[in-house]
Short mmCIF file of C-alpha atoms and ligand atoms in Angstrom, two decimals:
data_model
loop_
_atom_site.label_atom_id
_atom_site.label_comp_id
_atom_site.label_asym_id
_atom_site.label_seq_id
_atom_site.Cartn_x
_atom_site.Cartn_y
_atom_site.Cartn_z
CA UNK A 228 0.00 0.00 0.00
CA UNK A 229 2.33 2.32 0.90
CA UNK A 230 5.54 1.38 -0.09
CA UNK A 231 4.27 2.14 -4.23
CA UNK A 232 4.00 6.02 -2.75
CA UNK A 233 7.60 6.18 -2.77
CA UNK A 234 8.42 4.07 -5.59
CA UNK A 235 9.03 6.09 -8.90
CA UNK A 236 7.17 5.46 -11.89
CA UNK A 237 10.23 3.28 -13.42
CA UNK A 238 10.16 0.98 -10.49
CA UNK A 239 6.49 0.86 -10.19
CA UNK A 240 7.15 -0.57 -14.04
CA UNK A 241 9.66 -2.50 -13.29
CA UNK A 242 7.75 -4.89 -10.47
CA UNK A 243 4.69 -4.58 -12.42
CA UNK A 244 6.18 -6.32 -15.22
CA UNK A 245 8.49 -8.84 -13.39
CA UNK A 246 4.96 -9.52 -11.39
CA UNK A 247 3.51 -10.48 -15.12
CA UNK A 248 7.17 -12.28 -15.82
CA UNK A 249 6.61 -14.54 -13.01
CA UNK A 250 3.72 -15.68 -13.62
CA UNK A 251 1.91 -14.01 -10.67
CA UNK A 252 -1.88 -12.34 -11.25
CA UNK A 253 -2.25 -8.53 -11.30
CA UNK A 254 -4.78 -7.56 -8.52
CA UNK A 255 -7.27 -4.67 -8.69
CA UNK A 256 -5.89 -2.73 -5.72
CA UNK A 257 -2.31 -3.12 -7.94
CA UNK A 258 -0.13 -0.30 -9.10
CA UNK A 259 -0.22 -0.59 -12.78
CA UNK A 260 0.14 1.19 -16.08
CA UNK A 261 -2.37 3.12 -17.53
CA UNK A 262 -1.90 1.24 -21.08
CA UNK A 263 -2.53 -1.88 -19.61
CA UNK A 264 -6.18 -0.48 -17.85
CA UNK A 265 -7.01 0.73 -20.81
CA UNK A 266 -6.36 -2.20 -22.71
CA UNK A 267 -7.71 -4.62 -20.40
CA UNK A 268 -11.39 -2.58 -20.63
CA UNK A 269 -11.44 -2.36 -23.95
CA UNK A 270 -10.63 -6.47 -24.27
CA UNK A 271 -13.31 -7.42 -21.18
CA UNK A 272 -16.31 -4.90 -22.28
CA UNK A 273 -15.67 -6.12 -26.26
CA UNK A 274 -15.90 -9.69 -24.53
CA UNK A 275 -18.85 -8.94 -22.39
CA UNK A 276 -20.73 -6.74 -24.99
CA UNK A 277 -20.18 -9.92 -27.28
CA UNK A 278 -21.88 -12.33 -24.31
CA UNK A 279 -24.96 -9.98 -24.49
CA UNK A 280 -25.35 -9.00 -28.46
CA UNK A 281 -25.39 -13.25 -28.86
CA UNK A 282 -28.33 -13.43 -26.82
CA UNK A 283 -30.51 -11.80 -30.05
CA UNK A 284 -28.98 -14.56 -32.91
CA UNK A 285 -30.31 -17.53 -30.44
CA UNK A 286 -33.12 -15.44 -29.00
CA UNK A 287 -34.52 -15.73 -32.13
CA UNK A 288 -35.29 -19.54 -32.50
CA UNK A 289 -36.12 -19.66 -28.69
CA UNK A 290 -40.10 -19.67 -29.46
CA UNK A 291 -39.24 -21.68 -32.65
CA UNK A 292 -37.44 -24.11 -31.43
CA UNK A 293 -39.22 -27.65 -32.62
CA UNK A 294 -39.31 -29.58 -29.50
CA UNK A 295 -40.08 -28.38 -25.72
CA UNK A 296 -36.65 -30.10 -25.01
CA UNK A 297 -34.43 -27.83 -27.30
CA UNK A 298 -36.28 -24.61 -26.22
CA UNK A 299 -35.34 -25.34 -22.68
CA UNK A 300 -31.73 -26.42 -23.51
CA UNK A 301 -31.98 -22.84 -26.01
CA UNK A 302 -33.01 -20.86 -22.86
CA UNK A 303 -30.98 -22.17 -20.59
CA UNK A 304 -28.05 -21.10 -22.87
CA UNK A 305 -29.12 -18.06 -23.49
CA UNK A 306 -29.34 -17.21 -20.24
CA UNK A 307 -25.77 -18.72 -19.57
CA UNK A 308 -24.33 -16.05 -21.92
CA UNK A 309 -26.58 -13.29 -19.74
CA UNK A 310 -24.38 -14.42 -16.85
CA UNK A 311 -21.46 -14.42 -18.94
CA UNK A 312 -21.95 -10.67 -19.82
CA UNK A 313 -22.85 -10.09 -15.88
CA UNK A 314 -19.26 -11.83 -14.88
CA UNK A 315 -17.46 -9.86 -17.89
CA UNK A 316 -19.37 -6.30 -17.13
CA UNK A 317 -18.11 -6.60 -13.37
CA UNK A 318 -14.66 -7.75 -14.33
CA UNK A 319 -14.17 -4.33 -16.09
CA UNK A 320 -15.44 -2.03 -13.29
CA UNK A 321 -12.72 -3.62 -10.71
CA UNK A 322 -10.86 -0.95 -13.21
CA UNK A 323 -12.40 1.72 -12.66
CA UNK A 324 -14.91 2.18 -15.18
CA UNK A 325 -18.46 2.64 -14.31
CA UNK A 326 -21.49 -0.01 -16.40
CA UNK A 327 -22.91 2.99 -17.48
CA UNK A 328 -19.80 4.08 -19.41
CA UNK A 329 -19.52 0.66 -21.17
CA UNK A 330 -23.26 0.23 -21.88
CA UNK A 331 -23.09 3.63 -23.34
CA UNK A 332 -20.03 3.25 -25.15
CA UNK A 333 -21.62 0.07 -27.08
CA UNK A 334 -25.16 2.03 -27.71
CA UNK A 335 -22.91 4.24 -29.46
CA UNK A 336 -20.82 2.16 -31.59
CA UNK A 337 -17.48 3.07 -29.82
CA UNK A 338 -16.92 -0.41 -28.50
CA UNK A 339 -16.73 -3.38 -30.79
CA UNK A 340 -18.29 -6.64 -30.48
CA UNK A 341 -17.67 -9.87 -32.00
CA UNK A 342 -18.52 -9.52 -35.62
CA UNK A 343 -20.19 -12.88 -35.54
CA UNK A 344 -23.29 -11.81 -33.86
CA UNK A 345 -23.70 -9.36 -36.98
CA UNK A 346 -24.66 -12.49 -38.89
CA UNK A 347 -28.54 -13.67 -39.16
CA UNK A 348 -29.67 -16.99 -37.63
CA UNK A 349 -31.78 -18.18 -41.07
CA UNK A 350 -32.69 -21.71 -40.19
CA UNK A 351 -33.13 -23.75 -37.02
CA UNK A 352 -29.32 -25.57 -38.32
CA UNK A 353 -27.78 -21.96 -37.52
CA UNK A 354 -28.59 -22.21 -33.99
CA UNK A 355 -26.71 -26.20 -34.26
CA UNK A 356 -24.03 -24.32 -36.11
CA UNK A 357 -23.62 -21.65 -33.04
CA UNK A 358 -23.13 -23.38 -30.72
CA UNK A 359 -20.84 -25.85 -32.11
CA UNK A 360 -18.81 -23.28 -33.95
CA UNK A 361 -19.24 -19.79 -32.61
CA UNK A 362 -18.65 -21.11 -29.01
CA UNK A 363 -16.25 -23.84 -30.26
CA UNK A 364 -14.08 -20.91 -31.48
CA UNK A 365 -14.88 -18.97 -27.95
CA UNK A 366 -14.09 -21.52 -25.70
CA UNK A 367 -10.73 -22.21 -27.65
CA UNK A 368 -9.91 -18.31 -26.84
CA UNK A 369 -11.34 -18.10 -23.30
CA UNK A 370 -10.00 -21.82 -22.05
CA UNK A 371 -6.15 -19.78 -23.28
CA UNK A 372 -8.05 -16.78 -21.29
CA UNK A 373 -8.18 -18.57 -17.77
CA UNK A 374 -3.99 -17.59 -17.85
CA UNK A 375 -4.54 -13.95 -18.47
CA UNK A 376 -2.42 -11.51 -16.04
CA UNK A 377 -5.53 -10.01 -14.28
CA UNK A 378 -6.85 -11.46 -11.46
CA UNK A 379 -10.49 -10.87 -12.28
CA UNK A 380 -10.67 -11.66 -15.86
CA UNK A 381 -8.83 -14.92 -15.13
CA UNK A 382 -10.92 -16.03 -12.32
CA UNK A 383 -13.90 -14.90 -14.62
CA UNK A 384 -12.74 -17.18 -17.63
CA UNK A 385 -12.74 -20.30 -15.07
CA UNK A 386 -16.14 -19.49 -14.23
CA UNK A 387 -16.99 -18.91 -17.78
CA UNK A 388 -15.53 -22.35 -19.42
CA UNK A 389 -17.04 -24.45 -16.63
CA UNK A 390 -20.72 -23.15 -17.95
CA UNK A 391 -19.53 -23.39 -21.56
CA UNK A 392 -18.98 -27.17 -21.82
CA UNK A 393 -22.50 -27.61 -22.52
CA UNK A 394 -22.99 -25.05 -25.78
CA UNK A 395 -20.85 -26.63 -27.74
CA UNK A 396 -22.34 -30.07 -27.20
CA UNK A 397 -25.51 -29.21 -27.48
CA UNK A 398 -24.99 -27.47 -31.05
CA UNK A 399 -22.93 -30.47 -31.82
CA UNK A 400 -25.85 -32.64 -30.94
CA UNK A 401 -28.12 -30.53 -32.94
CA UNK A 402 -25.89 -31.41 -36.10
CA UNK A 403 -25.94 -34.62 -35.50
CA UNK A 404 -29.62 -34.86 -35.21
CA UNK A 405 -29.77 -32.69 -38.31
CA UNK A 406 -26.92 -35.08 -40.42
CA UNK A 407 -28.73 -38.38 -39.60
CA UNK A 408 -32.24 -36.98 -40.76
CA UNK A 409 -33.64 -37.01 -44.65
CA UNK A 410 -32.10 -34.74 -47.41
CA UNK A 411 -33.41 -31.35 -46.69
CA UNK A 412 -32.40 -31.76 -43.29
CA UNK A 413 -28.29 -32.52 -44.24
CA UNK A 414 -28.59 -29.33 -46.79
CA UNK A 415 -30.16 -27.26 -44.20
CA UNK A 416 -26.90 -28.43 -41.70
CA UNK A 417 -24.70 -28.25 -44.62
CA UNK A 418 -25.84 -24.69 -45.49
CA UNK A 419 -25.29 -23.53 -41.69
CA UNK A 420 -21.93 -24.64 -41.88
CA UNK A 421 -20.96 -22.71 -45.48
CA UNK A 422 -22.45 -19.26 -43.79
CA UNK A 423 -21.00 -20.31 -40.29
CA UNK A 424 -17.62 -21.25 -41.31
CA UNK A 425 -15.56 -18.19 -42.37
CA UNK A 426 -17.02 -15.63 -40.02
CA UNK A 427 -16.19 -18.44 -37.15
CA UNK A 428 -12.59 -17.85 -38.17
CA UNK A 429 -12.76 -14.80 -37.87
CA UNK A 430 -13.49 -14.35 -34.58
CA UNK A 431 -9.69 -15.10 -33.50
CA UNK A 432 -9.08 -11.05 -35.01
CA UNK A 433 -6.57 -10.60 -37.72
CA UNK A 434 -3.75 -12.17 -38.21
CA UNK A 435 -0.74 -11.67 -35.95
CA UNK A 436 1.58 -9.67 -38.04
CA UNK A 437 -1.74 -6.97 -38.62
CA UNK A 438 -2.75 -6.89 -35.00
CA UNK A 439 -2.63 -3.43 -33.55
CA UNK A 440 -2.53 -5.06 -29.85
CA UNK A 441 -0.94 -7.95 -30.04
CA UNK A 442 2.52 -7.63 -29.34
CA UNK A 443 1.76 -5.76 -25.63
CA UNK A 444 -0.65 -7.99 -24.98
CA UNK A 445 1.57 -10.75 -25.20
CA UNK A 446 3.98 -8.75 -23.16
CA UNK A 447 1.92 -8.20 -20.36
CA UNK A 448 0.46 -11.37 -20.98
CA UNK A 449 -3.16 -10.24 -20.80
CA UNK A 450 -3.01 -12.61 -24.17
CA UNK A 451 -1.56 -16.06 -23.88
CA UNK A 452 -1.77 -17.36 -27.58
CA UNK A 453 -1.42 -15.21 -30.88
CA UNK A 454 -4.49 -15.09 -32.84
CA UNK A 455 -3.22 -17.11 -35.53
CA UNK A 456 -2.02 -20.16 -33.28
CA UNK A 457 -5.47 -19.86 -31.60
CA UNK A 458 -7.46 -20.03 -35.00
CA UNK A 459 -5.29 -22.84 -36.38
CA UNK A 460 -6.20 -24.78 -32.82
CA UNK A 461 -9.61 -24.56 -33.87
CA UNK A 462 -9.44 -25.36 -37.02
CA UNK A 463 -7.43 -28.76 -36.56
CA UNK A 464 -10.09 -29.52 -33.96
CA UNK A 465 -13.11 -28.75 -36.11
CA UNK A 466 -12.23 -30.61 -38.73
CA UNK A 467 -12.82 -34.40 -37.05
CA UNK A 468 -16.28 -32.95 -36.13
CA UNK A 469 -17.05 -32.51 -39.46
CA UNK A 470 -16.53 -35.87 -40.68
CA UNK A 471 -18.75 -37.30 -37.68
CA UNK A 472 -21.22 -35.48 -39.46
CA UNK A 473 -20.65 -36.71 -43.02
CA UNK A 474 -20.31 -32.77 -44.18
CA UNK A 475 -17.83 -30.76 -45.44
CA UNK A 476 -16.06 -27.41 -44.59
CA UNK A 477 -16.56 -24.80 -47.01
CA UNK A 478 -12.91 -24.16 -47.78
CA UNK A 479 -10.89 -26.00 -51.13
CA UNK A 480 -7.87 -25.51 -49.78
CA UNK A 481 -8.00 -27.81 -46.55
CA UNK A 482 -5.46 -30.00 -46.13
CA UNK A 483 -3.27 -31.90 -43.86
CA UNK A 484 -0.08 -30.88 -43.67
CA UNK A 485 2.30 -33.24 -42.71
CA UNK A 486 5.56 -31.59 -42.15
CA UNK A 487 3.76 -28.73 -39.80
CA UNK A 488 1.20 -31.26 -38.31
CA UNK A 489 -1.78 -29.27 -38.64
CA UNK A 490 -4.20 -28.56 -41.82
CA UNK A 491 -3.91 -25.82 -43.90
CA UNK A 492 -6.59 -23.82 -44.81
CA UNK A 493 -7.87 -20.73 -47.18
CA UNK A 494 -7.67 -17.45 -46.68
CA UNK A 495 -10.25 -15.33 -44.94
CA UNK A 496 -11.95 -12.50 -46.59
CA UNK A 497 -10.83 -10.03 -44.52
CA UNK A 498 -12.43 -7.05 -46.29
CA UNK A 499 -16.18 -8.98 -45.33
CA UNK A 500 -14.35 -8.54 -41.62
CA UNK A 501 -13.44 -5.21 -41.55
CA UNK A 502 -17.08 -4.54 -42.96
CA UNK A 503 -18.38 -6.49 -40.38
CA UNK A 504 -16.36 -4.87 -37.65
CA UNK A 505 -17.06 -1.42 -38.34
CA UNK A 506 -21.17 -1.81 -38.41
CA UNK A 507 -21.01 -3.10 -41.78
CA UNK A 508 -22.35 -6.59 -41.10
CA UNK A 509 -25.75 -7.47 -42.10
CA UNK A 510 -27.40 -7.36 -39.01
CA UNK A 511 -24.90 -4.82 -37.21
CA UNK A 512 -27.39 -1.79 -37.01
CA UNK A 513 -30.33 -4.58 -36.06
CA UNK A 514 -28.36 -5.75 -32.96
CA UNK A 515 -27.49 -2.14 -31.52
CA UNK A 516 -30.77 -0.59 -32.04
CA UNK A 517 -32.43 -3.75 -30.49
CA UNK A 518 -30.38 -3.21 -27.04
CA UNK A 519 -31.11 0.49 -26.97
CA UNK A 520 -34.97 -0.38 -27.13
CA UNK A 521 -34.42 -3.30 -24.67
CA UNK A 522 -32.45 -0.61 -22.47
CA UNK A 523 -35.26 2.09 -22.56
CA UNK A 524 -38.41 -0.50 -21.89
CA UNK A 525 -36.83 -1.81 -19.17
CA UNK A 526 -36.41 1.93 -17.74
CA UNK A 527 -39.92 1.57 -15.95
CA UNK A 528 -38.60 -1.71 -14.11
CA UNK A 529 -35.71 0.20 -12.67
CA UNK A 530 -38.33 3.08 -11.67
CA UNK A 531 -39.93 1.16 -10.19
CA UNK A 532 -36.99 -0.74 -8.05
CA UNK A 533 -35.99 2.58 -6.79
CA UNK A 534 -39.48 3.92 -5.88
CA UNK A 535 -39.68 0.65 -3.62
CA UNK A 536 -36.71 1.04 -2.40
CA UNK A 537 -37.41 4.74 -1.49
CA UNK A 538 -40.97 3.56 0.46
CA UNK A 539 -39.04 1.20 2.33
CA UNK A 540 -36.48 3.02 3.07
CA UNK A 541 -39.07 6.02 4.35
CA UNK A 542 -41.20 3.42 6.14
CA UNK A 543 -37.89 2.13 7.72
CA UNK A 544 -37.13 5.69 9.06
CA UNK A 545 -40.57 6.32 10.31
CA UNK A 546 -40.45 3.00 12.81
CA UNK A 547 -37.37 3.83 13.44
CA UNK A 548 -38.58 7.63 14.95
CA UNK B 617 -11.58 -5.49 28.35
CA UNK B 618 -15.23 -5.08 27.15
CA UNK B 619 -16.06 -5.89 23.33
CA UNK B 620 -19.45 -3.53 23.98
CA UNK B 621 -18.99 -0.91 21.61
CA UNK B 622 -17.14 -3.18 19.01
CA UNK B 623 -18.26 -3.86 15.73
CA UNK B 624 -17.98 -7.12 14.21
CA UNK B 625 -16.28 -8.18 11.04
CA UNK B 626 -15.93 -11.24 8.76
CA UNK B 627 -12.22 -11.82 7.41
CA UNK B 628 -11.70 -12.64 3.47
CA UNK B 629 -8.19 -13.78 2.64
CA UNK B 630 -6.39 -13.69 -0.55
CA UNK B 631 -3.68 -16.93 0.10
CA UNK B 632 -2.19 -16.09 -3.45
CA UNK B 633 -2.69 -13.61 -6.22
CA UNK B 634 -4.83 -15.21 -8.57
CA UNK B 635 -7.23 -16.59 -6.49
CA UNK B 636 -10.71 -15.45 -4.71
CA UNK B 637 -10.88 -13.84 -1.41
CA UNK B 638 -12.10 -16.89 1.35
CA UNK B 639 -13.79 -16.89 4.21
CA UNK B 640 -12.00 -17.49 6.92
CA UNK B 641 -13.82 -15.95 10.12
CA UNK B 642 -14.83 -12.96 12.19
CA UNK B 643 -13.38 -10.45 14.56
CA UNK B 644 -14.30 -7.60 16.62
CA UNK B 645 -12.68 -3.82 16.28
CA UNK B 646 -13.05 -0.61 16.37
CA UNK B 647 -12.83 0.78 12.46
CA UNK B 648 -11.98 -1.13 9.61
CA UNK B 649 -8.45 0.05 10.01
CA UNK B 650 -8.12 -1.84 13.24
CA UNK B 651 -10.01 -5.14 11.75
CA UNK B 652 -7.26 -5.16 9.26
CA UNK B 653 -4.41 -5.34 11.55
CA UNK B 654 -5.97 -7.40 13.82
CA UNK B 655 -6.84 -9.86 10.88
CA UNK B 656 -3.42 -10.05 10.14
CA UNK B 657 -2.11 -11.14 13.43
CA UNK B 658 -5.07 -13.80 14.08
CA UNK B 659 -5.41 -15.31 10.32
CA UNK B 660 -1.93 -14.53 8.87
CA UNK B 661 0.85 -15.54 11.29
CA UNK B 662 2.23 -17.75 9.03
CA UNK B 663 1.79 -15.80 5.76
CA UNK B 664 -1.62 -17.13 5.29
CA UNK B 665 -2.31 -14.52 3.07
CA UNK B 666 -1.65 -11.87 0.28
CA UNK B 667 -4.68 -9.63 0.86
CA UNK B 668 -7.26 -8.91 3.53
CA UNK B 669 -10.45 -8.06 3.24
CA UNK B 670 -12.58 -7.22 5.92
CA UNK B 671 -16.37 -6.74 5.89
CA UNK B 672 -18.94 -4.88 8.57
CA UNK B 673 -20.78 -8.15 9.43
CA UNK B 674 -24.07 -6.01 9.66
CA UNK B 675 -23.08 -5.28 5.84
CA UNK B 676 -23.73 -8.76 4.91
CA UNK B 677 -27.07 -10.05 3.95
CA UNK B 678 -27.21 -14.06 3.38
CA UNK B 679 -29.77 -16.30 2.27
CA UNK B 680 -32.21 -18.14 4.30
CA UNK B 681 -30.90 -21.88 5.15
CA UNK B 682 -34.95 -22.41 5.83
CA UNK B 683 -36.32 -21.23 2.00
CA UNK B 684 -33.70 -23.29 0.23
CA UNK B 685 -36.33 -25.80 -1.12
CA UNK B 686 -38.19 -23.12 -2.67
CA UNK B 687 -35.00 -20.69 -3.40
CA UNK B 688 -33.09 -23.95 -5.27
CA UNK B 689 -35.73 -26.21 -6.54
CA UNK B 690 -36.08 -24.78 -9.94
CA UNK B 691 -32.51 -25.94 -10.45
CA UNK B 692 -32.83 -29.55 -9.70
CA UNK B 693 -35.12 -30.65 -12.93
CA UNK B 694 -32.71 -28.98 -15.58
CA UNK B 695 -29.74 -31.91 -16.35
CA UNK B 696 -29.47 -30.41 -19.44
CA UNK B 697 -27.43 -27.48 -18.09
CA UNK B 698 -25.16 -30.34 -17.58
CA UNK B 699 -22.01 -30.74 -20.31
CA UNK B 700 -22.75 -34.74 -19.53
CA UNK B 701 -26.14 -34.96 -20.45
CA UNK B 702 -25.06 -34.64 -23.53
CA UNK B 703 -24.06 -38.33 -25.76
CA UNK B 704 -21.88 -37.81 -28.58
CA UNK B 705 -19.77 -40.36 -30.44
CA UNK B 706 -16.67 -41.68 -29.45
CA UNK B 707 -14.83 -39.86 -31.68
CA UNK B 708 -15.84 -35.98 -30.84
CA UNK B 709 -16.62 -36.79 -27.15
CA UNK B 710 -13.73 -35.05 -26.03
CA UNK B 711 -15.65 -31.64 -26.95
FE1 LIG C 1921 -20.53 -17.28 -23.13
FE1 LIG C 1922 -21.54 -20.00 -24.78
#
């Protein structure tokens, strides 16, 4: 507590980072840099605004849903990824930032979110596809996540990946339904997987050489993998999954490759990315203005929480006299 | 000497950056100043711990042991929040 008063600035660096080089967790009530707060909020809120804007993809199919079993299993994932958002959102404030600030900096479009969500869910497939992809390729990133340097995001990502195990099954198991039913049922799968594909991919960011944060995120280790080697973990995982289900990825250039012992695959369309980033996407403007609504008809609720509280609060004071 | 006019706090360690604050008991002192240094000479003699916290016990507001059928219930019928309940092949089971 004290002893960082009369530190200077160069040591206060100096343990921070040998802190980080040994492997120990950065606490909230830690001396550290400013870059690495403000990195660490922008990664958590674009990881907890993506939690929440995934709700709205899913949501859709929840009354849709074609048995009473899969729109409980639907629900209860949904409501996972609420939590998710919950754990992420309070994360971000052990830094100093207020839920306000990051609910108004995604209303906005200041902070990103994954570009994934931007995407429609067409068929009932898509929400198979979801969760076996989408949170295929998120648990890949967040199980790497459970190592970050802060405390609370770390701690956060345990809690997270314990709750995930059961999205990607359950989309897996959709699949599977889907691959051993008649022949509009494996094109409907199949077509999930040619729109799912690429943008899952995507998700890892840009590749390593183009990443604007990378390379002090790997120093301060608030990143343990590169983009790249995360994608390519995905991808040689994916691809056994696929031929369980008799289908194909949508990608001609796929291939083992012996000498590196992992496949090789295409490149992604990275101008479709940056479209998709920036608010481009075809759903991007959908997904934003939905929250904002969501936000502003749920204003009478919170009225209403404080009027309570402000009656029993009174009728507190009044026994009380 | 006469606890009276002491408050009571509950203790939260931190045994090693990383991992959560735990329970590990309850103390009485004048200010939260005092809870802290009397936290460290009852829970961390032997280095116990990284971090204290301590908390007004008044502060904390718990769930009733008594409602738990009613509070938990809705949890029990829902396996499928369960990775396990789950059955894939062989071959992808390790998802
Ligand atoms: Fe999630
Ligand atoms: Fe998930």
């Amino acid at each position: 507590m004290s002893d960082s008063k009369a530190m200077t600035e160069a040591e206060l660096i100096e343990r921070f980072q040998s802190r980080i080089d040994d492997e120990q967790k950065i606490e909230p009530k830690d001396w550290m840099p400013e870059g690495y707060r403000k990195n660490l909020i922008r990664q958590i809120s674009q990881h907890a605004h993506s939690e929440v804007i995934g709700m709205q993809p899913e949501g859709n199919w929840i009354t849709r849903a074609p048995t009473l079993r899969r729109k409980a299993i639907l629900l209860a994932k949904v409501q996972d990824e609420g939590g998710h958002g919950l754990y992420l959102y309070s994360a971000a404030e052990t830094l100093g930032v207020s839920r306000e600030e990051l609910i108004a900096a995604l209303q906005s479009g200041e902070a990103k979110y994954a570009s994934i969500f931007n995407y429609p869910t067409l068929t009932w497939a898509d929400i198979g596809a979801i969760g076996w992809l989408v949170d295929g390729a998120a648990i890949v990133n967040q199980v790497s996540l459970q190592r970050t340097s802060y405390g609370p995001y770390a701690r956060g990502m345990v809690r997270i990946c314990k709750e995930e195990s059961f999205h990607q099954r359950q989309g897996y198991e959709i699949m599977l339904a889907l691959s051993r039913g008649n022949e509009a049922q494996r094109a409907m799968a199949q077509d999930s997987i040619n729109r799912f594909w690429w943008p899952s991919l995507m998700m890892f960011g840009p590749h390593d050489a183009e990443s604007a944060h990378s390379g002090q995120s790997m120093k301060w280790k608030i990143k343990r993998q590169s983009n790249d080697e995360l994608r390519q973990k995905f991808v040689d995982q994916t691809v056994k999954q696929v031929e369980v289900l008799d289908m194909t990825l949508p990608d001609p250039d796929l291939k083992w490759n012996e000498g590196r012992g992992h496949y090789d695959f295409g490149e992604i369309d990275w101008e479709e990315f940056k479209r998709s980033m920036s608010g481009g996407g075809p759903c991007s403007r959908q997904r934003v203005a939905h929250h904002v609504k969501a936000h502003e008809e749920g204003a009478w609720v919170r009225e209403a929480l404080r009027a309570y509280q402000k009656k029993q609060k009174s009728q507190a004071d009044k026994a009380a006299a | 000497m006469t606890q009276d006019n002491l408050h009571l706090f509950e203790v939260f360690i931190r045994s090693k950056r990383g991992l959560d604050h735990k329970h590990v008991g309850s103390l009485h002192a004048e200010d939260p100043a005092q809870a802290l240094e009397y936290a460290r000479d009852v829970y961390t003699r032997r280095s116990e711990g990284v971090s204290i916290w301590v908390v007004n016990s008044s502060d904390i507001h718990a769930s009733q042991e008594d409602d738990s059928e009613s509070f938990y219930d809705p949890m029990d019928d829902k396996p499928y929040r369960h990775a396990t309940h789950y059955v894939l092949p062989d071959a992808v089971n390790n998802m």
